[in-house]
CSV table of C-alpha atoms in Angstrom, one decimal:
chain,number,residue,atom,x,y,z
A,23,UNK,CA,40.3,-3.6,-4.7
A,24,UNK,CA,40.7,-1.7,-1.8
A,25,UNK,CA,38.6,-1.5,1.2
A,26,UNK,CA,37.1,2.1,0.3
A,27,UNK,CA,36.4,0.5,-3.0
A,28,UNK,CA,34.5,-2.4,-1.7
A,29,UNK,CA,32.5,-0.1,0.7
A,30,UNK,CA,31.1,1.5,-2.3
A,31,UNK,CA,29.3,-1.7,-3.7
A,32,UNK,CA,26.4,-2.6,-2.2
A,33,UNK,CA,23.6,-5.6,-3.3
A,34,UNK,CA,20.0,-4.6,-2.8
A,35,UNK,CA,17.4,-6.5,-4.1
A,36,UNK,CA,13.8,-5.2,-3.4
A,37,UNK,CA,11.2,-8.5,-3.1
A,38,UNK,CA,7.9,-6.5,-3.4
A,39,UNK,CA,5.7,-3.1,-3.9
A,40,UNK,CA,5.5,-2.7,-0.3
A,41,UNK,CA,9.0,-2.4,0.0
A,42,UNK,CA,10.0,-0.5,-3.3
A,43,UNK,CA,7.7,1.9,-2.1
A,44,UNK,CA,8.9,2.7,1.5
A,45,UNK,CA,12.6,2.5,-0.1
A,46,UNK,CA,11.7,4.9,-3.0
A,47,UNK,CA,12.5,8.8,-2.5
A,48,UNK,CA,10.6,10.2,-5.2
A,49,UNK,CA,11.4,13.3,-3.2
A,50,UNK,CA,15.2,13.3,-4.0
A,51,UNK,CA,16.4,14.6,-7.6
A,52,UNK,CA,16.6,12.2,-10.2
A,53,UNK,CA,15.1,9.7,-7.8
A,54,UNK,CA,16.7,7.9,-4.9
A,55,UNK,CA,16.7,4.9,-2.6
A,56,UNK,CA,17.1,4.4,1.3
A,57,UNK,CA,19.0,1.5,1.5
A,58,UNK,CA,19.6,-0.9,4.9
A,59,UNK,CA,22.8,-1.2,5.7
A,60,UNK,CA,25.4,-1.2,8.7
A,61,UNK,CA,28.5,-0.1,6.7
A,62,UNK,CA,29.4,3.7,7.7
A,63,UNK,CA,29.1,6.4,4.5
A,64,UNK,CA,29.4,10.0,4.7
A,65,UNK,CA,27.3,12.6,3.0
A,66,UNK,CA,28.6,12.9,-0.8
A,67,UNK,CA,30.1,9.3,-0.4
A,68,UNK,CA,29.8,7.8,-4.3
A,69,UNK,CA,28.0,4.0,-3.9
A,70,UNK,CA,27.6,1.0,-6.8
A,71,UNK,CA,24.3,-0.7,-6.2
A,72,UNK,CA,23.4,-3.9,-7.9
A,73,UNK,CA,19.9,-3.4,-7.1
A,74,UNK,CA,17.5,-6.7,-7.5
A,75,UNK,CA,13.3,-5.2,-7.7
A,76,UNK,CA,11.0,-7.7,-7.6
A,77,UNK,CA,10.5,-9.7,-11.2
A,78,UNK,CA,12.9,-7.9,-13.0
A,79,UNK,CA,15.0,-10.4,-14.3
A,80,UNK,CA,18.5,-8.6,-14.6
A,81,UNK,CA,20.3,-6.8,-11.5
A,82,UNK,CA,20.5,-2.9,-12.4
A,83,UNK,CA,23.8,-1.3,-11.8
A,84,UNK,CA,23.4,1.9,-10.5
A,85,UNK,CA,25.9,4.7,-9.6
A,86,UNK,CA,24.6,7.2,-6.5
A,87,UNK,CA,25.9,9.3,-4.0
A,88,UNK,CA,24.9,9.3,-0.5
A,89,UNK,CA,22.3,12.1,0.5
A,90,UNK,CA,21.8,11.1,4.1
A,91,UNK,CA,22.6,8.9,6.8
A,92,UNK,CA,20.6,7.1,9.4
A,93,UNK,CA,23.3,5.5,11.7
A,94,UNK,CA,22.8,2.6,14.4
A,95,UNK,CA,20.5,3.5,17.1
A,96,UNK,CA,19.4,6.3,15.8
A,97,UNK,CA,16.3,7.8,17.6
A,98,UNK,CA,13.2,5.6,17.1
A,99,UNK,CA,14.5,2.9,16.3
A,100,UNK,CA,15.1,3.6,12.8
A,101,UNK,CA,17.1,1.2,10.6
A,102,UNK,CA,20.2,2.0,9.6
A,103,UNK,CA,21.2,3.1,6.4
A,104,UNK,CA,21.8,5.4,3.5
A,105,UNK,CA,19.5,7.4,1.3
A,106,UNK,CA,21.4,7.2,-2.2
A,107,UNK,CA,20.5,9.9,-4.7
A,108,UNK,CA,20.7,8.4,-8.5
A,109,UNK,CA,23.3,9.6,-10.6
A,110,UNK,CA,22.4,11.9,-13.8
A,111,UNK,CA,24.5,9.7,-16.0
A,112,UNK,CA,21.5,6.8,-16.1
A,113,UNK,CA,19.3,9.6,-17.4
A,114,UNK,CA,16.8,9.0,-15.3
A,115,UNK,CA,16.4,5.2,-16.3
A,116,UNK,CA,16.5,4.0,-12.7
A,117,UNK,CA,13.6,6.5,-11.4
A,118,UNK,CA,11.2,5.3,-14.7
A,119,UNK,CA,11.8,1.9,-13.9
A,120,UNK,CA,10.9,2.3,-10.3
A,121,UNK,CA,7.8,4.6,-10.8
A,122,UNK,CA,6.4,2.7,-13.8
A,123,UNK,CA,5.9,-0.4,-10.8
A,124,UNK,CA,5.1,1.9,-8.5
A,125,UNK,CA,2.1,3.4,-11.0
């Protein structure tokens, strides 16, 4: 596996509403997720995340590419990280299973 490969897979697991919700960008199409991380992405970069959410008892695997980036001291203090637009290929299974909790 190569080191652009490993980049792209990420572990993200999501302990509570509170959190889910202030990740979730219901905004984005097909859904998305900002997602805290240090790594350095570009704009269109494709990402694997194995995405935990609260109770759910399996990991999701889902396939994204990176919308926007918030890099390390970014103005405001704002973490760093990616916002990671869902790929159509889950037909919108992701962004059900998020806004059904959310509901």
């Amino acid at each position: 596996m190569t080191s652009e490969a490993r980049k792209g897979i990420i572990l993200f697991s999501i302990t509570d509403r509170g959190a889910l919700y202030s990740s979730y960008m219901s905004f984005v199409a097909n859904g998305g997720l900002f997602v805290p991380t240090a790594r350095t992405y570009e704009l269109g970069d494709e990402v694997f995340i194995l995405l935990k959410v609260m109770d759910e008892p399996d990991m999701k695997p889902v396939k994204g590419n990176v919308v926007w980036v918030t890099s390390a001291g970014a103005q405001g203090n704002k973490t760093p990280g990616i916002g990671v637009q869902f790929s159509e290929e889950d037909n919108g299974e992701v962004k059900s299973c998020i806004e059904l909790i959310l509901a």
